[in-house]
Short mmCIF file of C-alpha atoms in Angstrom, two decimals:
data_model
loop_
_atom_site.label_atom_id
_atom_site.label_comp_id
_atom_site.label_asym_id
_atom_site.label_seq_id
_atom_site.Cartn_x
_atom_site.Cartn_y
_atom_site.Cartn_z
CA MET K 10 -35.14 7.86 -7.42
CA ALA K 11 -36.63 9.09 -4.16
CA ARG K 12 -34.54 9.04 -1.00
CA VAL K 13 -34.22 5.61 0.54
CA ALA K 14 -34.63 5.53 4.30
CA LEU K 15 -33.34 2.01 4.78
CA VAL K 16 -29.63 1.90 5.69
CA LEU K 17 -27.59 -1.22 6.35
CA THR K 18 -25.18 -1.45 9.27
CA MET K 19 -25.92 1.93 10.77
CA VAL K 20 -25.93 3.44 14.25
CA GLY K 21 -25.77 7.03 15.41
CA GLY K 22 -27.72 10.14 14.49
CA LEU K 23 -27.75 13.03 12.08
CA ALA K 24 -25.99 16.32 12.66
CA GLY K 25 -25.51 19.31 10.41
CA CYS K 26 -22.04 20.00 9.10
CA GLY K 27 -21.14 23.50 8.09
CA GLY K 28 -18.77 24.76 5.44
CA GLY K 29 -18.70 26.95 2.40
CA SER K 30 -16.18 27.23 -0.42
CA PRO K 31 -13.45 29.85 0.07
CA PHE K 32 -12.35 29.02 -3.47
CA ALA K 33 -15.45 30.71 -4.90
CA PRO K 34 -15.96 34.47 -4.49
CA GLU K 35 -19.38 34.03 -2.91
CA LYS K 36 -20.52 31.71 -0.12
CA VAL K 37 -23.30 29.25 -0.86
CA ALA K 38 -25.90 27.72 1.43
CA VAL K 39 -23.85 27.66 4.66
CA ILE K 40 -25.75 26.27 7.64
CA PRO K 41 -25.24 28.34 10.83
CA THR K 42 -23.47 26.72 13.78
CA ALA K 43 -26.50 26.90 16.06
CA PRO K 44 -29.52 27.88 13.97
CA THR K 45 -32.91 28.62 15.38
CA ALA K 46 -35.95 26.81 13.97
CA ALA K 47 -36.78 29.87 11.88
CA GLU K 48 -33.21 30.12 10.53
CA THR K 49 -32.63 26.47 9.63
CA PRO K 50 -32.50 26.06 5.84
CA SER K 51 -34.98 23.59 4.45
CA LEU K 52 -33.99 20.69 2.23
CA SER K 53 -35.53 22.56 -0.69
CA LEU K 54 -33.13 25.54 -0.32
CA ASP K 55 -31.26 25.64 -3.63
CA PRO K 56 -27.53 26.27 -3.07
CA ASN K 57 -27.06 27.55 -6.61
CA VAL K 58 -26.91 31.21 -5.62
CA SER K 59 -23.57 32.17 -7.21
CA SER K 60 -22.54 32.12 -10.86
CA HIS K 61 -19.10 30.93 -9.70
CA SER K 62 -20.40 27.74 -8.05
CA LYS K 63 -22.72 25.11 -9.51
CA PHE K 64 -24.25 22.17 -7.57
CA ALA K 65 -25.97 19.06 -8.85
CA TRP K 66 -28.96 19.83 -6.65
CA ASP K 67 -32.21 17.86 -6.76
CA PRO K 68 -33.56 16.64 -3.39
CA ALA K 69 -36.26 14.62 -5.18
CA ARG K 70 -33.40 12.46 -6.54
CA SER K 71 -31.39 12.54 -3.28
CA LEU K 72 -28.88 15.03 -4.69
CA THR K 73 -28.57 16.95 -1.42
CA MET K 74 -24.95 18.13 -1.03
CA ASN K 75 -25.14 21.91 -0.67
CA ALA K 76 -21.69 23.10 0.48
CA VAL K 77 -18.10 21.89 0.13
CA THR K 78 -14.77 23.31 1.27
CA TYR K 79 -11.32 22.07 0.31
CA ASP K 80 -8.48 22.61 2.81
CA SER K 81 -5.27 22.45 0.79
CA VAL K 82 -3.04 22.61 3.88
CA SER K 83 -4.42 19.45 5.52
CA ASP K 84 -5.69 17.99 2.22
CA LYS K 85 -9.24 17.38 3.44
CA LEU K 86 -12.77 18.16 2.36
CA VAL K 87 -15.63 19.44 4.50
CA ILE K 88 -18.98 18.51 2.97
CA ASN K 89 -22.47 19.49 4.11
CA ASN K 90 -25.92 17.91 3.92
CA LEU K 91 -25.06 14.23 3.48
CA PRO K 92 -26.56 12.37 6.47
CA PHE K 93 -24.43 10.03 8.60
CA ASP K 94 -21.06 11.14 7.26
CA GLY K 95 -19.96 12.38 10.72
CA PRO K 96 -20.94 15.46 12.76
CA GLU K 97 -18.29 17.67 11.14
CA GLY K 98 -18.54 16.25 7.62
CA ILE K 99 -14.75 15.95 7.34
CA TYR K 100 -13.31 13.72 4.61
CA ASP K 101 -9.62 12.71 4.71
CA ASN K 102 -7.51 11.92 1.65
CA VAL K 103 -6.98 8.16 1.21
CA LEU K 104 -5.89 7.82 -2.43
CA THR K 105 -4.45 9.70 -5.35
CA PHE K 106 -5.17 8.09 -8.70
CA ALA K 107 -3.01 7.90 -11.81
CA ASN K 108 -4.81 10.78 -13.54
CA GLY K 109 -4.27 13.09 -10.54
CA ALA K 110 -7.80 12.80 -9.10
CA LYS K 111 -7.97 12.33 -5.33
CA ALA K 112 -10.26 10.18 -3.18
CA TYR K 113 -11.45 11.01 0.33
CA LYS K 114 -13.27 9.06 3.05
CA SER K 115 -15.53 10.42 5.79
CA ARG K 116 -14.37 10.20 9.40
CA SER K 117 -16.06 7.86 11.87
CA THR K 118 -16.02 6.92 15.55
CA GLU K 119 -17.74 4.12 17.46
CA THR K 120 -20.96 6.14 17.46
CA THR K 121 -20.72 8.64 14.59
CA GLY K 122 -20.07 8.56 10.89
CA GLN K 123 -21.48 5.04 10.66
CA MET K 124 -22.36 5.37 6.99
CA PRO K 125 -19.05 5.31 5.07
CA HIS K 126 -18.97 8.14 2.56
CA TYR K 127 -16.44 8.70 -0.20
CA ALA K 128 -15.62 11.77 -2.28
CA VAL K 129 -13.52 12.43 -5.36
CA PHE K 130 -11.85 15.75 -6.06
CA VAL K 131 -10.26 17.23 -9.20
CA SER K 132 -8.84 20.72 -9.67
CA THR K 133 -6.93 23.16 -11.85
CA VAL K 134 -5.53 26.58 -11.02
CA ALA K 135 -8.94 28.24 -11.38
CA MET K 136 -11.36 25.34 -10.92
CA GLN K 137 -12.33 22.76 -8.28
CA ALA K 138 -14.90 19.96 -8.54
CA THR K 139 -16.15 17.42 -5.99
CA SER K 140 -18.50 14.41 -6.05
CA ALA K 141 -19.53 12.53 -2.90
CA ALA K 142 -21.80 9.59 -2.02
CA GLY K 143 -22.51 7.07 0.73
CA ALA K 144 -21.50 3.42 0.33
CA ASN K 145 -24.16 1.45 2.18
CA TRP K 146 -27.54 2.70 1.07
CA LEU K 147 -29.85 0.03 -0.29
CA GLY K 148 -30.70 2.46 -3.10
CA TYR K 149 -28.73 5.34 -4.59
CA GLY K 150 -28.82 7.21 -1.28
CA ASN K 151 -27.80 10.81 -0.72
CA SER K 152 -25.03 12.29 -2.81
CA GLY K 153 -24.09 15.33 -4.85
CA ALA K 154 -21.54 17.25 -6.86
CA ASN K 155 -20.15 20.76 -7.09
CA VAL K 156 -17.88 22.72 -9.42
CA ASN K 157 -16.59 26.20 -8.57
CA ARG K 158 -14.14 28.73 -9.99
CA THR K 159 -12.12 31.76 -8.97
CA GLY K 160 -13.49 33.95 -11.77
CA PHE K 161 -14.56 34.07 -15.39
CA ARG K 162 -14.01 35.86 -18.66
CA LEU K 163 -15.37 34.60 -21.99
CA PRO K 164 -12.70 33.24 -24.36
CA ALA K 165 -12.00 35.30 -27.46
CA GLY K 166 -13.98 34.30 -30.53
CA GLY K 167 -12.84 31.04 -32.05
CA GLU K 168 -12.72 27.28 -31.52
CA TYR K 169 -10.89 25.61 -28.64
CA ILE K 170 -10.01 22.19 -27.27
CA TYR K 171 -9.97 21.45 -23.54
CA VAL K 172 -8.35 18.33 -22.08
CA GLY K 173 -8.37 17.19 -18.48
CA LYS K 174 -9.41 14.60 -15.94
CA TYR K 175 -12.58 12.96 -14.67
CA ALA K 176 -13.49 11.21 -11.42
CA ALA K 177 -16.78 9.86 -10.11
CA THR K 178 -18.64 8.13 -7.32
CA ARG K 179 -20.80 5.23 -8.52
CA VAL K 180 -23.61 3.75 -6.37
CA PHE K 181 -26.37 1.22 -6.95
CA ASP K 182 -30.11 0.70 -6.70
CA GLY K 183 -30.79 -2.87 -5.62
CA ARG K 184 -27.56 -3.56 -3.73
CA THR K 185 -25.19 -1.71 -1.45
CA GLY K 186 -21.58 -0.87 -2.23
CA LEU K 187 -19.77 1.90 -4.07
CA GLU K 188 -17.20 2.29 -6.82
CA LEU K 189 -14.83 5.13 -7.61
CA VAL K 190 -14.18 5.79 -11.28
CA THR K 191 -11.54 7.80 -13.11
CA GLY K 192 -11.09 8.84 -16.71
CA ASP K 193 -9.90 11.49 -19.13
CA LEU K 194 -11.76 14.44 -20.66
CA ARG K 195 -11.75 16.05 -24.10
CA LEU K 196 -14.14 18.89 -24.92
CA ILE K 197 -14.40 21.13 -27.95
CA VAL K 198 -15.81 24.65 -27.65
CA ASP K 199 -16.97 26.97 -30.43
CA VAL K 200 -17.52 30.45 -29.04
CA LEU K 201 -19.13 32.06 -32.12
CA ASP K 202 -21.48 29.37 -33.40
CA PHE K 203 -24.34 28.96 -32.78
CA ASP K 204 -25.44 32.62 -32.93
CA PRO K 205 -26.70 34.15 -29.68
CA LYS K 206 -30.27 33.38 -28.67
CA ALA K 207 -31.78 34.42 -25.32
CA GLY K 208 -28.30 34.91 -23.81
CA VAL K 209 -27.05 31.49 -24.91
CA GLN K 210 -24.60 31.01 -27.74
CA GLY K 211 -21.73 28.83 -28.88
CA ASP K 212 -21.46 25.08 -28.65
CA ILE K 213 -19.74 22.55 -26.37
CA ALA K 214 -19.36 18.82 -27.02
CA GLY K 215 -16.92 16.03 -26.23
CA ARG K 216 -16.40 12.78 -24.41
CA ILE K 217 -15.08 11.15 -21.26
CA PHE K 218 -12.78 8.24 -22.12
CA ASN K 219 -10.38 5.78 -20.44
CA ARG K 220 -13.18 5.40 -17.90
CA THR K 221 -12.18 2.76 -15.35
CA ARG K 222 -13.32 1.47 -11.98
CA VAL K 223 -10.33 2.05 -9.70
CA PHE K 224 -11.70 1.36 -6.19
CA SER K 225 -14.63 -0.66 -4.85
CA VAL K 226 -16.51 -1.04 -1.59
CA LEU K 227 -18.32 -4.33 -2.10
CA PRO K 228 -21.90 -5.03 -0.96
CA VAL K 229 -22.37 -5.44 2.79
CA ALA K 230 -23.92 -8.85 2.19
CA LEU K 231 -20.58 -10.12 0.87
CA ASN K 232 -18.89 -9.05 4.14
CA ARG K 233 -15.64 -7.99 2.49
CA PHE K 234 -14.17 -4.67 1.52
CA SER K 235 -11.37 -3.70 -0.82
CA SER K 236 -8.07 -2.37 0.47
CA THR K 237 -7.08 1.26 -0.07
CA THR K 238 -5.05 0.43 -3.16
CA ALA K 239 -5.79 2.08 -6.49
CA THR K 240 -5.97 -1.14 -8.48
CA GLN K 241 -7.06 -0.85 -12.09
CA GLY K 242 -10.40 -2.60 -12.54
CA ARG K 243 -12.86 -3.22 -15.31
CA ALA K 244 -13.32 -0.53 -17.92
CA LEU K 245 -16.55 1.35 -18.51
CA PRO K 246 -17.64 2.72 -21.89
CA ASP K 247 -16.90 6.26 -23.02
CA VAL K 248 -19.49 8.87 -22.07
CA ILE K 249 -20.55 10.93 -25.08
CA LEU K 250 -21.22 14.56 -24.19
CA ALA K 251 -23.66 15.89 -26.78
CA GLU K 252 -23.62 19.53 -27.86
CA VAL K 253 -24.92 22.19 -25.49
CA GLY K 254 -24.86 26.00 -25.65
CA PHE K 255 -23.48 28.26 -22.92
CA SER K 256 -24.33 31.59 -21.35
CA THR K 257 -22.06 34.37 -22.54
CA THR K 258 -22.62 36.45 -19.40
CA GLU K 259 -21.98 33.68 -16.84
CA GLY K 260 -19.98 31.20 -18.88
CA SER K 261 -22.23 28.35 -17.72
CA PHE K 262 -23.91 25.46 -19.51
CA ASP K 263 -26.70 23.20 -18.28
CA ASN K 264 -28.28 19.82 -18.94
CA GLY K 265 -26.40 18.70 -22.00
CA THR K 266 -27.12 15.07 -22.88
CA ALA K 267 -24.62 12.46 -21.64
CA GLU K 268 -24.82 8.84 -22.89
CA SER K 269 -22.82 5.62 -23.04
CA TYR K 270 -23.29 2.47 -25.09
CA ALA K 271 -22.65 -1.24 -24.59
CA PRO K 272 -20.40 -3.23 -26.97
CA ASP K 273 -23.46 -4.27 -29.01
CA THR K 274 -24.27 -0.51 -29.44
CA THR K 275 -27.38 -0.65 -27.24
CA ALA K 276 -27.81 2.07 -24.60
CA TRP K 277 -25.95 1.53 -21.32
CA GLU K 278 -26.29 4.82 -19.41
CA SER K 279 -27.90 8.20 -19.94
CA GLY K 280 -28.16 11.51 -18.12
CA THR K 281 -26.94 15.09 -18.28
CA TYR K 282 -23.86 17.22 -17.79
CA SER K 283 -23.50 20.83 -16.67
CA GLY K 284 -20.61 23.14 -15.90
CA ILE K 285 -18.81 26.47 -16.14
CA LEU K 286 -15.92 28.11 -17.96
CA GLY K 287 -13.29 29.72 -15.77
CA GLY K 288 -10.02 31.60 -15.66
CA THR K 289 -8.91 35.05 -16.73
CA SER K 290 -9.50 34.25 -20.41
CA GLY K 291 -11.86 31.28 -20.23
CA GLU K 292 -8.89 28.93 -20.49
CA GLN K 293 -10.33 26.39 -18.05
CA ILE K 294 -13.55 24.41 -17.85
CA GLY K 295 -15.22 22.26 -15.20
CA GLY K 296 -18.47 20.48 -14.61
CA TYR K 297 -20.35 17.42 -13.44
CA THR K 298 -22.26 14.52 -14.95
CA VAL K 299 -25.20 12.59 -13.50
CA ILE K 300 -25.86 9.37 -15.41
CA THR K 301 -27.90 6.26 -14.60
CA GLY K 302 -28.29 2.90 -16.27
CA THR K 303 -27.37 -0.75 -16.04
CA ALA K 304 -24.74 -1.22 -13.35
CA ASP K 305 -22.57 -3.55 -15.39
CA VAL K 306 -22.51 -5.21 -18.80
CA GLN K 307 -20.07 -8.03 -19.50
CA SER K 308 -19.63 -10.41 -22.40
CA VAL K 309 -18.65 -14.07 -22.34
CA ARG K 310 -17.64 -16.03 -25.45
CA TYR K 311 -18.34 -19.75 -25.12
CA GLN K 312 -17.48 -22.63 -27.41
CA VAL K 313 -20.04 -25.03 -28.87
CA GLN K 314 -18.85 -28.31 -30.37
CA ASN K 315 -21.16 -30.71 -32.20
CA TYR K 316 -20.06 -34.33 -32.42
CA THR K 317 -21.24 -37.85 -33.19
CA LEU K 318 -20.68 -40.92 -31.07
CA ALA K 319 -21.78 -44.36 -32.24
CA GLY K 320 -24.20 -42.74 -34.68
CA VAL K 321 -25.74 -40.45 -32.04
CA ASN K 322 -25.37 -36.66 -32.25
CA GLY K 323 -24.17 -34.72 -29.21
CA VAL K 324 -23.23 -31.20 -28.17
CA ALA K 325 -20.49 -30.02 -25.82
CA SER K 326 -20.69 -26.40 -24.65
CA GLY K 327 -18.61 -24.02 -22.60
CA LEU K 328 -21.76 -23.52 -20.53
CA ASP K 329 -21.60 -27.16 -19.41
CA SER K 330 -19.13 -26.18 -16.67
CA ILE K 331 -20.92 -23.03 -15.53
CA SER K 332 -24.50 -22.12 -16.39
CA GLN K 333 -25.81 -18.80 -17.64
CA THR K 334 -27.67 -18.46 -14.32
CA GLN K 335 -24.41 -18.84 -12.41
CA LEU K 336 -22.74 -16.28 -14.64
CA GLN K 337 -25.62 -13.86 -13.98
CA ASP K 338 -25.23 -14.38 -10.23
CA MET K 339 -21.51 -13.63 -10.48
CA LEU K 340 -22.24 -10.46 -12.44
CA ASN K 341 -24.82 -9.31 -9.90
CA ALA K 342 -22.27 -9.89 -7.13
CA GLY K 343 -19.84 -7.51 -8.81
CA GLU K 344 -17.42 -10.17 -9.98
CA THR K 345 -15.48 -10.34 -13.24
CA LEU K 346 -16.78 -12.97 -15.65
CA PRO K 347 -14.47 -15.27 -17.61
CA GLY K 348 -13.82 -13.93 -21.08
CA VAL K 349 -13.85 -17.31 -22.83
CA LEU K 350 -15.39 -20.65 -21.86
CA LEU K 351 -14.07 -23.63 -23.81
CA ALA K 352 -16.18 -26.72 -24.35
CA PRO K 353 -15.19 -29.74 -22.23
CA PRO K 354 -13.22 -32.58 -23.84
CA LEU K 355 -15.34 -34.76 -26.10
CA PRO K 356 -16.19 -38.31 -25.01
CA THR K 357 -13.80 -41.06 -26.03
CA ASP K 358 -14.29 -42.11 -29.68
CA ALA K 359 -16.47 -39.05 -30.38
CA VAL K 360 -15.96 -37.33 -33.72
CA ALA K 361 -16.26 -33.55 -33.83
CA THR K 362 -18.42 -32.29 -36.67
CA THR K 363 -18.52 -28.52 -36.10
CA SER K 364 -17.00 -26.03 -33.67
CA SER K 365 -18.06 -22.42 -33.17
CA PHE K 366 -18.10 -19.65 -30.59
CA VAL K 367 -21.15 -17.77 -29.32
CA ASP K 368 -21.03 -14.30 -27.73
CA LEU K 369 -23.25 -13.90 -24.67
CA GLN K 370 -23.84 -10.40 -23.27
CA LEU K 371 -25.14 -10.18 -19.70
CA ARG K 372 -26.51 -7.18 -17.81
CA THR K 373 -26.94 -6.77 -14.07
CA ASP K 374 -30.44 -7.02 -12.63
CA TYR K 375 -29.94 -3.64 -10.92
CA THR K 376 -28.90 -0.14 -11.97
CA ALA K 377 -26.16 2.32 -11.04
CA ARG K 378 -25.94 6.08 -10.72
CA GLU K 379 -22.62 7.69 -11.45
CA ILE K 380 -21.99 11.27 -10.38
CA GLY K 381 -18.81 12.49 -12.00
CA VAL K 382 -16.81 15.70 -11.99
CA PHE K 383 -14.32 16.98 -14.53
CA VAL K 384 -11.87 19.81 -15.05
CA GLY K 385 -9.97 20.72 -18.18
CA THR K 386 -7.46 23.23 -19.53
CA GLN K 387 -7.43 24.84 -22.95
CA VAL K 388 -4.96 23.41 -25.46
CA PRO K 389 -2.81 26.15 -27.05
CA THR K 390 -4.39 27.18 -30.34
CA THR K 391 -2.69 26.92 -33.71
CA PRO K 392 -3.27 29.21 -36.70
#
């Protein structure tokens, strides 16, 4: 969606925040410390100028992050081009999740950094990937992702498996708040098939699984925020990464289809994934996903009991104690719905005639955008 200008609970102004990526061989879209009007990069300046660094860049969709630096000594990130994340764009580590992904939060003072921003970071020896987003936009707001590598050489001909980790920022259109998500990655790569065509060959496919909400900043309207504890939350469906070819000269792949499905097999989320191969023999892989869809889908099973009382038929339902409208309101507020609702006790002297359970699937009235990053390492091959 287009950028949303309305921000809740915000004071302060916008300042540029510099920083490139020393991890990549070439610098990308670094804003000068004191640029003149003629030197200031425009929002349309594409930061994808190096084959070793790939950004999810689309200002029309508020994907505006155009530089990121990781400081391994102080364990912090410096991110550029996300408004209201502080004049220096510094993000400090606040959490390390079970899969090894790290979470970072933007710095703030009484007058700066008034829009809380969060970032997730995953890495291997030759690969780093970062996703960042603001928590209090009324729509998706400004965000972005980057993956970069130290170098690249195409793997030798054959088929390979890559396994690794996934982390994401998840924001909403229709409410404020933010969620951080983690998961695991499995990709398969065939270097030789498909045959080369216009510099693209091979095939990549896979999935992101064990996808779980692990941290939440709840909507401003609810006036409560989660603690900095990596508590396991509700699961999200696997993301299917459909096949996509890659460039043999740059080891990059773009806009493969990414989809997830609800328990009833209807579509939940859809989008794309892109990335790069890395390492001295193509033994590592990294990338990002951008998917949108229903923010949450939950199912409730409720009991229905038919009975007779003094010759009159009656029905007792698990929805007698809480209505479907109330359940929908709970879902929209980001709460966990009860898994099973039993029917209330039957009236005295009533005789039960039938008892059954009905599955009710509810979807939020608003959507979410999840920007994820992943890194993986090649599994040793067997003959």
